[in-house]
PDB file of C-alpha atoms in Angstrom:
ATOM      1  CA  UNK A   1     122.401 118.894  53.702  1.00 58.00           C
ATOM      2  CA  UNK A   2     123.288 115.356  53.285  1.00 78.00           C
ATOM      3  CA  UNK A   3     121.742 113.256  50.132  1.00 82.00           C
ATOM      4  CA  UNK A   4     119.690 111.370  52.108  1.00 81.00           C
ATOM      5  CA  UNK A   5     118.174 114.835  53.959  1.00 81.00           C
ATOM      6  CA  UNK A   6     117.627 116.255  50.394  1.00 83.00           C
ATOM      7  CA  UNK A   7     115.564 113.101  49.083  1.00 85.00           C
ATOM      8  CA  UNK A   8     113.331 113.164  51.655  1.00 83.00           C
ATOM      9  CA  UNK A   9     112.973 116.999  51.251  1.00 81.00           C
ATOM     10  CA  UNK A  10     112.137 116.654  47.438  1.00 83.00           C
ATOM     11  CA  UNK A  11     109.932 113.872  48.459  1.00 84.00           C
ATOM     12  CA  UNK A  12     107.963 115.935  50.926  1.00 82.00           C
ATOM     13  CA  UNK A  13     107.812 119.159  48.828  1.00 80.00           C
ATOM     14  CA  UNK A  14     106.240 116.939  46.148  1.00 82.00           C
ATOM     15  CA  UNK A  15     103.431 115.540  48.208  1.00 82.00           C
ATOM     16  CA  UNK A  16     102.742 118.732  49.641  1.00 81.00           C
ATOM     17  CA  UNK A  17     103.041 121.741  46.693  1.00 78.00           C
ATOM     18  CA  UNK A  18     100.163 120.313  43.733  1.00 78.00           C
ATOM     19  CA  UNK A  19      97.777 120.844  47.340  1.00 77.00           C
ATOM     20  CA  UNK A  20      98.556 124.624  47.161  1.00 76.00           C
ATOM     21  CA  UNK A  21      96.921 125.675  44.237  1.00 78.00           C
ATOM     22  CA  UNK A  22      95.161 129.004  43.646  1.00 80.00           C
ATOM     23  CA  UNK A  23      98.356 131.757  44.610  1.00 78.00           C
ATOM     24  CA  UNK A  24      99.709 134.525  42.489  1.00 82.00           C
ATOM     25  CA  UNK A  25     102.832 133.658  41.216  1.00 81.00           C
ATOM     26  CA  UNK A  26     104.204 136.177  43.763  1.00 84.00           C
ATOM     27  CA  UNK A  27     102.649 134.436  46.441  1.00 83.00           C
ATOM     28  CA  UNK A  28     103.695 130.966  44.683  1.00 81.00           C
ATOM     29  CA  UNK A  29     107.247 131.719  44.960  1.00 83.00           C
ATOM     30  CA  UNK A  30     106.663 132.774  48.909  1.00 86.00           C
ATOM     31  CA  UNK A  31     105.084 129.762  49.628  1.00 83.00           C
ATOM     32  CA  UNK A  32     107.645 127.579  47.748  1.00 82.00           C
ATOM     33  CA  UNK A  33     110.436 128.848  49.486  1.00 85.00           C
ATOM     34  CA  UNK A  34     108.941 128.770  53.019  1.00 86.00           C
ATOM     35  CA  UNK A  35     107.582 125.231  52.069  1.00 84.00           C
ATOM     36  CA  UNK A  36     110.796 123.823  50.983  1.00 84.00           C
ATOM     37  CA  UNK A  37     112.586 125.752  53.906  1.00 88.00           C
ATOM     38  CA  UNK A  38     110.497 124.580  56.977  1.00 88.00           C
ATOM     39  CA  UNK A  39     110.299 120.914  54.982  1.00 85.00           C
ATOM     40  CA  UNK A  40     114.393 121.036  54.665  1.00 86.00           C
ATOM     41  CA  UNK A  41     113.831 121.190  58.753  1.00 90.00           C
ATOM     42  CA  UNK A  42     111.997 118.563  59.253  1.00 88.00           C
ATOM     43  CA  UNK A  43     114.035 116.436  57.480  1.00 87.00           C
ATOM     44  CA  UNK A  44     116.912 117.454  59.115  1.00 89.00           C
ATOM     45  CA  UNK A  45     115.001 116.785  62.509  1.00 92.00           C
ATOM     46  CA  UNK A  46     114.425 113.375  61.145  1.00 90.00           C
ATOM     47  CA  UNK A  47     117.411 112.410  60.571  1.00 89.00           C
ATOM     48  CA  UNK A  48     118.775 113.621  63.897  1.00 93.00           C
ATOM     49  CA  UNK A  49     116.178 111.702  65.454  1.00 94.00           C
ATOM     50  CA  UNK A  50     116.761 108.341  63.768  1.00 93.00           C
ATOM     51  CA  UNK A  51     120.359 108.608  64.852  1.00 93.00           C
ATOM     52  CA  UNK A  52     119.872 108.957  68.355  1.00 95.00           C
ATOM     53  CA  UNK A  53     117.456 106.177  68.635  1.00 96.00           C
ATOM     54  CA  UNK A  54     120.228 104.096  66.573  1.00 95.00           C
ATOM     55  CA  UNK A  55     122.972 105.683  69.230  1.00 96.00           C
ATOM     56  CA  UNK A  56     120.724 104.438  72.279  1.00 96.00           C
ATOM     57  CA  UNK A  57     119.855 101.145  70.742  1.00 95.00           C
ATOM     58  CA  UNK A  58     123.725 100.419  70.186  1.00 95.00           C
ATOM     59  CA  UNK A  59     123.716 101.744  73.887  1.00 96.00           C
ATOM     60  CA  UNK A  60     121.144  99.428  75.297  1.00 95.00           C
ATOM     61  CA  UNK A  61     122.647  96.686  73.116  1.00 95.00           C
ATOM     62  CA  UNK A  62     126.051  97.551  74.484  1.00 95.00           C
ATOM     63  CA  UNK A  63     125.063  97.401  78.070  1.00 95.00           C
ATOM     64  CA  UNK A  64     123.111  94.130  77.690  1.00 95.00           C
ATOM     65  CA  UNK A  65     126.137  92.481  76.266  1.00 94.00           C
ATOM     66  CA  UNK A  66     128.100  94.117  79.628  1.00 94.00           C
ATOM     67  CA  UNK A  67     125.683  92.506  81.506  1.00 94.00           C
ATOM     68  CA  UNK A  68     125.459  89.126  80.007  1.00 94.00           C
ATOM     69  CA  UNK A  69     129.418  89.366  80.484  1.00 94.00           C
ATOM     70  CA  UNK A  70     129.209  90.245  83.923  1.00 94.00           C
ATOM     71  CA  UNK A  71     126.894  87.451  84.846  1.00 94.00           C
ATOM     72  CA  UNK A  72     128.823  85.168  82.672  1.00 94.00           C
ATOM     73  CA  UNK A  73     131.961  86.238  84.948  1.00 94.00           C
ATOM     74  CA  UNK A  74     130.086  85.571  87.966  1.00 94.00           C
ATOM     75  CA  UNK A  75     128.781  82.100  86.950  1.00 94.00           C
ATOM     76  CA  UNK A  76     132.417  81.527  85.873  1.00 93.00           C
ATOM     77  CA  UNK A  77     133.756  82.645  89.439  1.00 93.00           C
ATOM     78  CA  UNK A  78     130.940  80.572  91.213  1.00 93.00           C
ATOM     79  CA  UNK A  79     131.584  77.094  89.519  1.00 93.00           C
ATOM     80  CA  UNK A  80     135.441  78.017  90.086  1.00 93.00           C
ATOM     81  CA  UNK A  81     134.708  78.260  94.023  1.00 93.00           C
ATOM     82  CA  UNK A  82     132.530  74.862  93.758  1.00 92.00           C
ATOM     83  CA  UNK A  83     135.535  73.331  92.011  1.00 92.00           C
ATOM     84  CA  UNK A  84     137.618  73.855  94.165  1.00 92.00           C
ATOM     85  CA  UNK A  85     135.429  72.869  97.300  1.00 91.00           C
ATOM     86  CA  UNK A  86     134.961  70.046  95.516  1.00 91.00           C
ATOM     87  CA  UNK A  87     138.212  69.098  94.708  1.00 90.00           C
ATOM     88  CA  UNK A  88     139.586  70.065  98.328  1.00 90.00           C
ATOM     89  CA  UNK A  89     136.701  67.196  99.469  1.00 89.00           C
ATOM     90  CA  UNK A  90     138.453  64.745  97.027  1.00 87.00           C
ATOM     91  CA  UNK A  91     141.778  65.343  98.634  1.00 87.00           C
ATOM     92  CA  UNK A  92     140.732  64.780 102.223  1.00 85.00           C
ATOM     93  CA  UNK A  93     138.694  62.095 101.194  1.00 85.00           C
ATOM     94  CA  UNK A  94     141.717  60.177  99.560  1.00 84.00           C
ATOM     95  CA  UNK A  95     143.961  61.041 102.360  1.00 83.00           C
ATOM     96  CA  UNK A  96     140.900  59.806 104.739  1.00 84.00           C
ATOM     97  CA  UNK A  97     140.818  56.556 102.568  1.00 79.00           C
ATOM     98  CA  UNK A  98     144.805  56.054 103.069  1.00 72.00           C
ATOM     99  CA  UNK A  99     144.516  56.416 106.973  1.00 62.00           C
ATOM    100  CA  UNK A 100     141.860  53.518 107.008  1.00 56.00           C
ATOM    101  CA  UNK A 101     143.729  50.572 105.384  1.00 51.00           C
ATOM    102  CA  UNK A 102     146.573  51.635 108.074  1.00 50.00           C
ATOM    103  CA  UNK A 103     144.604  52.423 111.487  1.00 49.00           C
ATOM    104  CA  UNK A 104     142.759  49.060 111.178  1.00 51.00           C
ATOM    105  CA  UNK A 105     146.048  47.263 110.750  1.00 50.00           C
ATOM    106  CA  UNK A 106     146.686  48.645 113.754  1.00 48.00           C
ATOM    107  CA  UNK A 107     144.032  48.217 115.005  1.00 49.00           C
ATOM    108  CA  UNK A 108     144.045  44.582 115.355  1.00 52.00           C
ATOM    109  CA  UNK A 109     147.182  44.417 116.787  1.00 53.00           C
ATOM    110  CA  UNK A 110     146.629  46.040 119.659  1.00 53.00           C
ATOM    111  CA  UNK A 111     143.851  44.924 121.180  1.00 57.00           C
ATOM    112  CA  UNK A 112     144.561  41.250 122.672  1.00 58.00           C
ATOM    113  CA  UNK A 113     142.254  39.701 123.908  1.00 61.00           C
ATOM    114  CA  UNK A 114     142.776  38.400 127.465  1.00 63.00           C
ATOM    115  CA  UNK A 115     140.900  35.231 129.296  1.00 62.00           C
ATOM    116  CA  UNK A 116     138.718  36.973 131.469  1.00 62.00           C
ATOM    117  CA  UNK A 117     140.102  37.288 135.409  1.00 66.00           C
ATOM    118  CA  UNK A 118     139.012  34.030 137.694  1.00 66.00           C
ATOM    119  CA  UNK A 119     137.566  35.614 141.234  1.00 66.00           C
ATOM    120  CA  UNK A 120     139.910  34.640 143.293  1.00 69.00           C
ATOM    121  CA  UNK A 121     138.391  32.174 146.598  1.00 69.00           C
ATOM    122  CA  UNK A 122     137.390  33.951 149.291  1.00 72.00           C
ATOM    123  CA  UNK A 123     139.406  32.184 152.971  1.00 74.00           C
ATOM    124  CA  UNK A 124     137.601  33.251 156.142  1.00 70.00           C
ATOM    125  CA  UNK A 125     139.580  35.599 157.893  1.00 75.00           C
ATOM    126  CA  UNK A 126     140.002  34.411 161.858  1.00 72.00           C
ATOM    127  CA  UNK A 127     138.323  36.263 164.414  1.00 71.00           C
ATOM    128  CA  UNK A 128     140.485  37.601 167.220  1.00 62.00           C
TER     129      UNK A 128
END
């Protein structure tokens, strides 16, 4: 029985003994035994207990923290993705913005502007 286990047991088997008053010393020594016995169990219940609700609270802390990570990850992998959208748009827009100083160059050298035709006069043809 650990330390701890046999505190609690003296502690227990002093609350509960002075309450038994009245036996034979015979009886005394029955009920002492079977007192300290069944309260040497119930500590030892106790203690289990405690431990397992420390295991699954290190459990539930554990898989919080998993899923903080995970989401973390995600967020991560999600602003990476918008990055690089956004960073493939900033490409094509500065190759877009090199293409217009040169088309419009262009542009105005090929379209020359020409006097607008005359109608020609219109002769009479002869009749035959």
């Amino acid at each position: 029985m650990s330390e701890d286990n046999k505190k609690l047991t003296d502690q227990l088997v002093q609350a509960i003994l002075p309450k038994l008053k009245g036996l034979s010393e015979k009886n005394a020594k029955k009920v002492l035994h079977e007192t300290h016995k069944s309260i040497a169990s119930v500590a030892k219940k106790y203690s289990k207990l405690i431990a397992e609700q420390e295991k699954e609270k290190a459990k539930a802390k554990e898989k919080a923290a998993k899923d903080a990570k995970k989401k973390s990850e995600k967020e991560a992998k999600k602003k990476a993705k918008e990055g690089k959208k956004v960073a493939k748009a900033k490409l094509l827009a500065s190759l877009i913005a090199k293409e217009k100083p040169a088309t419009p160059a262009v542009a105005k050298k090929a379209p020359v502007a020409k006097a607008p035709a005359k109608p020609k006069a219109r002769t009479p043809r002869a009749k035959k």
